[in-house]
Every structure is written in C-alpha cells, then in structure tokens.
Short mmCIF file of C-alpha atoms in Angstrom, two decimals:
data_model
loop_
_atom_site.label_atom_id
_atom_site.label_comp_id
_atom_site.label_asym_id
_atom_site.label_seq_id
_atom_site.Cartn_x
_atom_site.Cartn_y
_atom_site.Cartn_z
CA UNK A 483 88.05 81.90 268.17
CA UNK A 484 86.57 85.51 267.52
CA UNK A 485 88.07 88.17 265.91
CA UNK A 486 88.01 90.82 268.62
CA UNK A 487 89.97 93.57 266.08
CA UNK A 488 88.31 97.04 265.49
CA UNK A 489 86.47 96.97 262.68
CA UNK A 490 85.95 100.57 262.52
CA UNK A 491 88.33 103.90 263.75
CA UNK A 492 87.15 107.53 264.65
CA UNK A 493 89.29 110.35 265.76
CA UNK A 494 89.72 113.45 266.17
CA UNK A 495 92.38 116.48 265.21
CA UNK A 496 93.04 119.97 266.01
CA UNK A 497 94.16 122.40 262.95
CA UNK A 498 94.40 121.33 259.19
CA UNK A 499 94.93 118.43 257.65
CA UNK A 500 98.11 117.55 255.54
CA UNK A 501 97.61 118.34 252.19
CA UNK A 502 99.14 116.53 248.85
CA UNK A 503 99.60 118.92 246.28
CA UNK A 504 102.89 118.98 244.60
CA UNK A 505 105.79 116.21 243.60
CA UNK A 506 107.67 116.32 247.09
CA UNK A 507 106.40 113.56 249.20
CA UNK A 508 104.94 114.94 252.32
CA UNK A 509 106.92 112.81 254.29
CA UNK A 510 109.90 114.54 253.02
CA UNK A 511 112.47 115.81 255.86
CA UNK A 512 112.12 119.80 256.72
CA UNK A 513 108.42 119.18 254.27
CA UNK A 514 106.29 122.30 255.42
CA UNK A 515 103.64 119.80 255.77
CA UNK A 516 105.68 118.08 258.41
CA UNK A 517 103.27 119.71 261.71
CA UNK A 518 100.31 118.50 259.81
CA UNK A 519 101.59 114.80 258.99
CA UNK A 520 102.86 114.44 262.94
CA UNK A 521 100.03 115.97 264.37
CA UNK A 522 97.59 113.22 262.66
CA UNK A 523 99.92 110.61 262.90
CA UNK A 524 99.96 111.05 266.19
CA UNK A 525 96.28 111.72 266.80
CA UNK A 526 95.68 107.77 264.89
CA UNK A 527 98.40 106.45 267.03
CA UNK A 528 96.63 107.08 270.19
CA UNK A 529 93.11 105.70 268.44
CA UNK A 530 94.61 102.95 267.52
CA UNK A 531 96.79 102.05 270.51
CA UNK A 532 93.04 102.96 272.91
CA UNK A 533 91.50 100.71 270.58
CA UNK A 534 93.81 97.60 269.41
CA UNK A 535 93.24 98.64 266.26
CA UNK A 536 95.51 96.90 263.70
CA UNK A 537 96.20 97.42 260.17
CA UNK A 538 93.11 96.81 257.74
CA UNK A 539 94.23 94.51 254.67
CA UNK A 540 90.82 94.19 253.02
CA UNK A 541 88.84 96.94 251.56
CA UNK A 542 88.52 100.04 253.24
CA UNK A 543 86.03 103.41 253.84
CA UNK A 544 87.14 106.55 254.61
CA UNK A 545 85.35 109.56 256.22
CA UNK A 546 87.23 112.77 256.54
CA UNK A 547 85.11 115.61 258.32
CA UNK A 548 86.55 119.37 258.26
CA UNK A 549 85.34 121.85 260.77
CA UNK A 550 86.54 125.22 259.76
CA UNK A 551 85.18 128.75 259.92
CA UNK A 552 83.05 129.82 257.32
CA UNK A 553 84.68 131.00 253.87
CA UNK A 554 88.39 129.68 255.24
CA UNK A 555 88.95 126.59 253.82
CA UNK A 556 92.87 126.56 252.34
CA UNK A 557 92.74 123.74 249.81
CA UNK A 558 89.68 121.82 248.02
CA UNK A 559 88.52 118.51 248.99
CA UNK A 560 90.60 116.14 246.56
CA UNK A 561 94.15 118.00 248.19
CA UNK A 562 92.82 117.35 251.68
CA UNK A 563 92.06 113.89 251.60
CA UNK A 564 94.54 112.88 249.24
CA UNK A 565 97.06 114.31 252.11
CA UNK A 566 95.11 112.06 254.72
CA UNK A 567 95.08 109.19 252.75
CA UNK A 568 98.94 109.46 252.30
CA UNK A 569 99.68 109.54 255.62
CA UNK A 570 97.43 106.93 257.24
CA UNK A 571 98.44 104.32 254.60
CA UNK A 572 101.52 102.25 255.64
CA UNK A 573 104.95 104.20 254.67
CA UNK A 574 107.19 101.32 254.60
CA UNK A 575 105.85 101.43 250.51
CA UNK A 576 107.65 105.26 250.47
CA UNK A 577 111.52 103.74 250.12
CA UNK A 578 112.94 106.63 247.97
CA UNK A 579 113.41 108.55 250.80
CA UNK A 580 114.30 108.59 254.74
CA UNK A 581 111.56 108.40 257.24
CA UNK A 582 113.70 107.87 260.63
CA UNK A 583 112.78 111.68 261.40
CA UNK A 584 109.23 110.37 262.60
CA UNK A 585 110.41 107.98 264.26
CA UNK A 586 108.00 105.05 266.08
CA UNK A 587 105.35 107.13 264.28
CA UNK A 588 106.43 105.88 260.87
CA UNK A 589 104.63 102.49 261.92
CA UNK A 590 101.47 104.08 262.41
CA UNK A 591 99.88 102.90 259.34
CA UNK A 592 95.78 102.19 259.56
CA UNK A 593 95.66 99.90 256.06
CA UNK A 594 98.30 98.66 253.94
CA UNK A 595 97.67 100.97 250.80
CA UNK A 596 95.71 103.46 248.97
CA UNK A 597 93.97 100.95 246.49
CA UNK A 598 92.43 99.27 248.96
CA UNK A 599 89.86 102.43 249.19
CA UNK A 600 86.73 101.61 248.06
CA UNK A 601 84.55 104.29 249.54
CA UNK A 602 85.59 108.02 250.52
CA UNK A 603 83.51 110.91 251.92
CA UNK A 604 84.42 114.35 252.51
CA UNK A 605 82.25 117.20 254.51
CA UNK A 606 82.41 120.54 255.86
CA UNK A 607 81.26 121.53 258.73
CA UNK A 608 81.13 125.41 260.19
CA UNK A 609 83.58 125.72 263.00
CA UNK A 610 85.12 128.71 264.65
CA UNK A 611 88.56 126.91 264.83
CA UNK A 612 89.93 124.44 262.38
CA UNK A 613 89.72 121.00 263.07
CA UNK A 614 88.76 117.38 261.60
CA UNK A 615 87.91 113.89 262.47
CA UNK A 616 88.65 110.97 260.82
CA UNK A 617 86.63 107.63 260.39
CA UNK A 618 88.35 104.61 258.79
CA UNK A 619 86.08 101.35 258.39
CA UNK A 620 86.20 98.06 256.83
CA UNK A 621 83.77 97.36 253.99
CA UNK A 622 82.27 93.79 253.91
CA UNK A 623 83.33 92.05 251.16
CA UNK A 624 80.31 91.12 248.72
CA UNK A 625 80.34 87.91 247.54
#
C-alpha cells in the first residue's frame, strides 16, 4: 500500500511571527506572544487538516518567508524562526507548564521536535503589510 501522507506543507499568515527571545516559554499563559503563537497555530491547523498532513518523524526542512515593509522588521532572523520552530514542533515535550489555554490547538504539532531540523531558510521579502508563509518538508534520508 502507498503512502498517500503530505510530504511537504505551505501556508500562509497575516502579521508577525512569534518570536523566542527570552526564558519565558512562549506558550506561557497571558505570554505577549500569545496572538502570534494562536494565529500560526491556527493558520498550520487548517494546512494540515486541507491537506492530511500528519506529523513528520524523520528529518525535516524548514522555509520561513517574511513579507514586511521596507526598514520594519522587529526582530532578526535567528528570534523569528526560532519562535516558529517552537511552536510548530509538538508541545506535549513543554510539561513544566499548562497548555489547556490553547486548547485543541495544542495538538497541532507539524514534527515531533526541533532536532529533527536538518535544513532551515529564512528570507525577506518587501511587503506593504506584514505577513509570512511557511514551508515544512521532509528531507530524504541519504543512505
């Protein structure tokens, strides 16, 4: 039988990404990252749902694409992928704090961890408003 699963994931977002830049996890109650965190969690749930998308457990690429106007940018590169990353990586591995305030969108998880990343790129892109899309593949393992 085939293996019908989505090897690859685009989508798109309105406003900023999250952003990772202090101690607090982002996921954190009341976080002031919280509208960020929702509104891409939300944006990958509908990808994935339109797509049948389920949880890569191999390795993983990772295309992050900011559209913003020129000279506007709020945080560099490593802070806005970093907070992507975070987020689309299953939660269930954040236990030292509550995540029922997201409710059904703390399953949205697009891989199983952070280390299975074996390629990332980042670009920006003029835009009048902010904005971003998202690409998550699998790599083919080399043998």
């Amino acid at each position: 039988m085939q293996d019908t699963r989505a090897l690859a994931l685009t989508f798109e977002v309105s406003g900023l990404p999250p952003v990772k830049t202090e101690a607090l996890s982002i996921f954190a109650a009341g976080h002031r990252q919280a509208t960020r965190v929702r509104a891409l969690l939300q944006a990958a749930c509908t990808a994935a749902q339109r797509t049948g998308w389920t949880p890569l457990t191999g390795p993983v690429e990772v295309d992050v694409t900011l559209r913003c106007p020129p000279g506007h940018r709020t945080s560099d590169a490593s802070t806005l992928v970093g907070g992507v990353c975070a987020v689309l990586q299953d939660k269930k591995r954040v236990a030292n704090i509550g995540l029922a305030h997201l409710g059904v969108l703390v399953d949205v998880a697009l891989w199983s961890d952070d280390r299975q990343i074996r390629r990332l790129s980042y670009v920006e892109e003029p835009a009048e408003d902010f904005s971003y899309q998202v690409r998550v593949a699998a790599v083919p393992t080399m043998v």
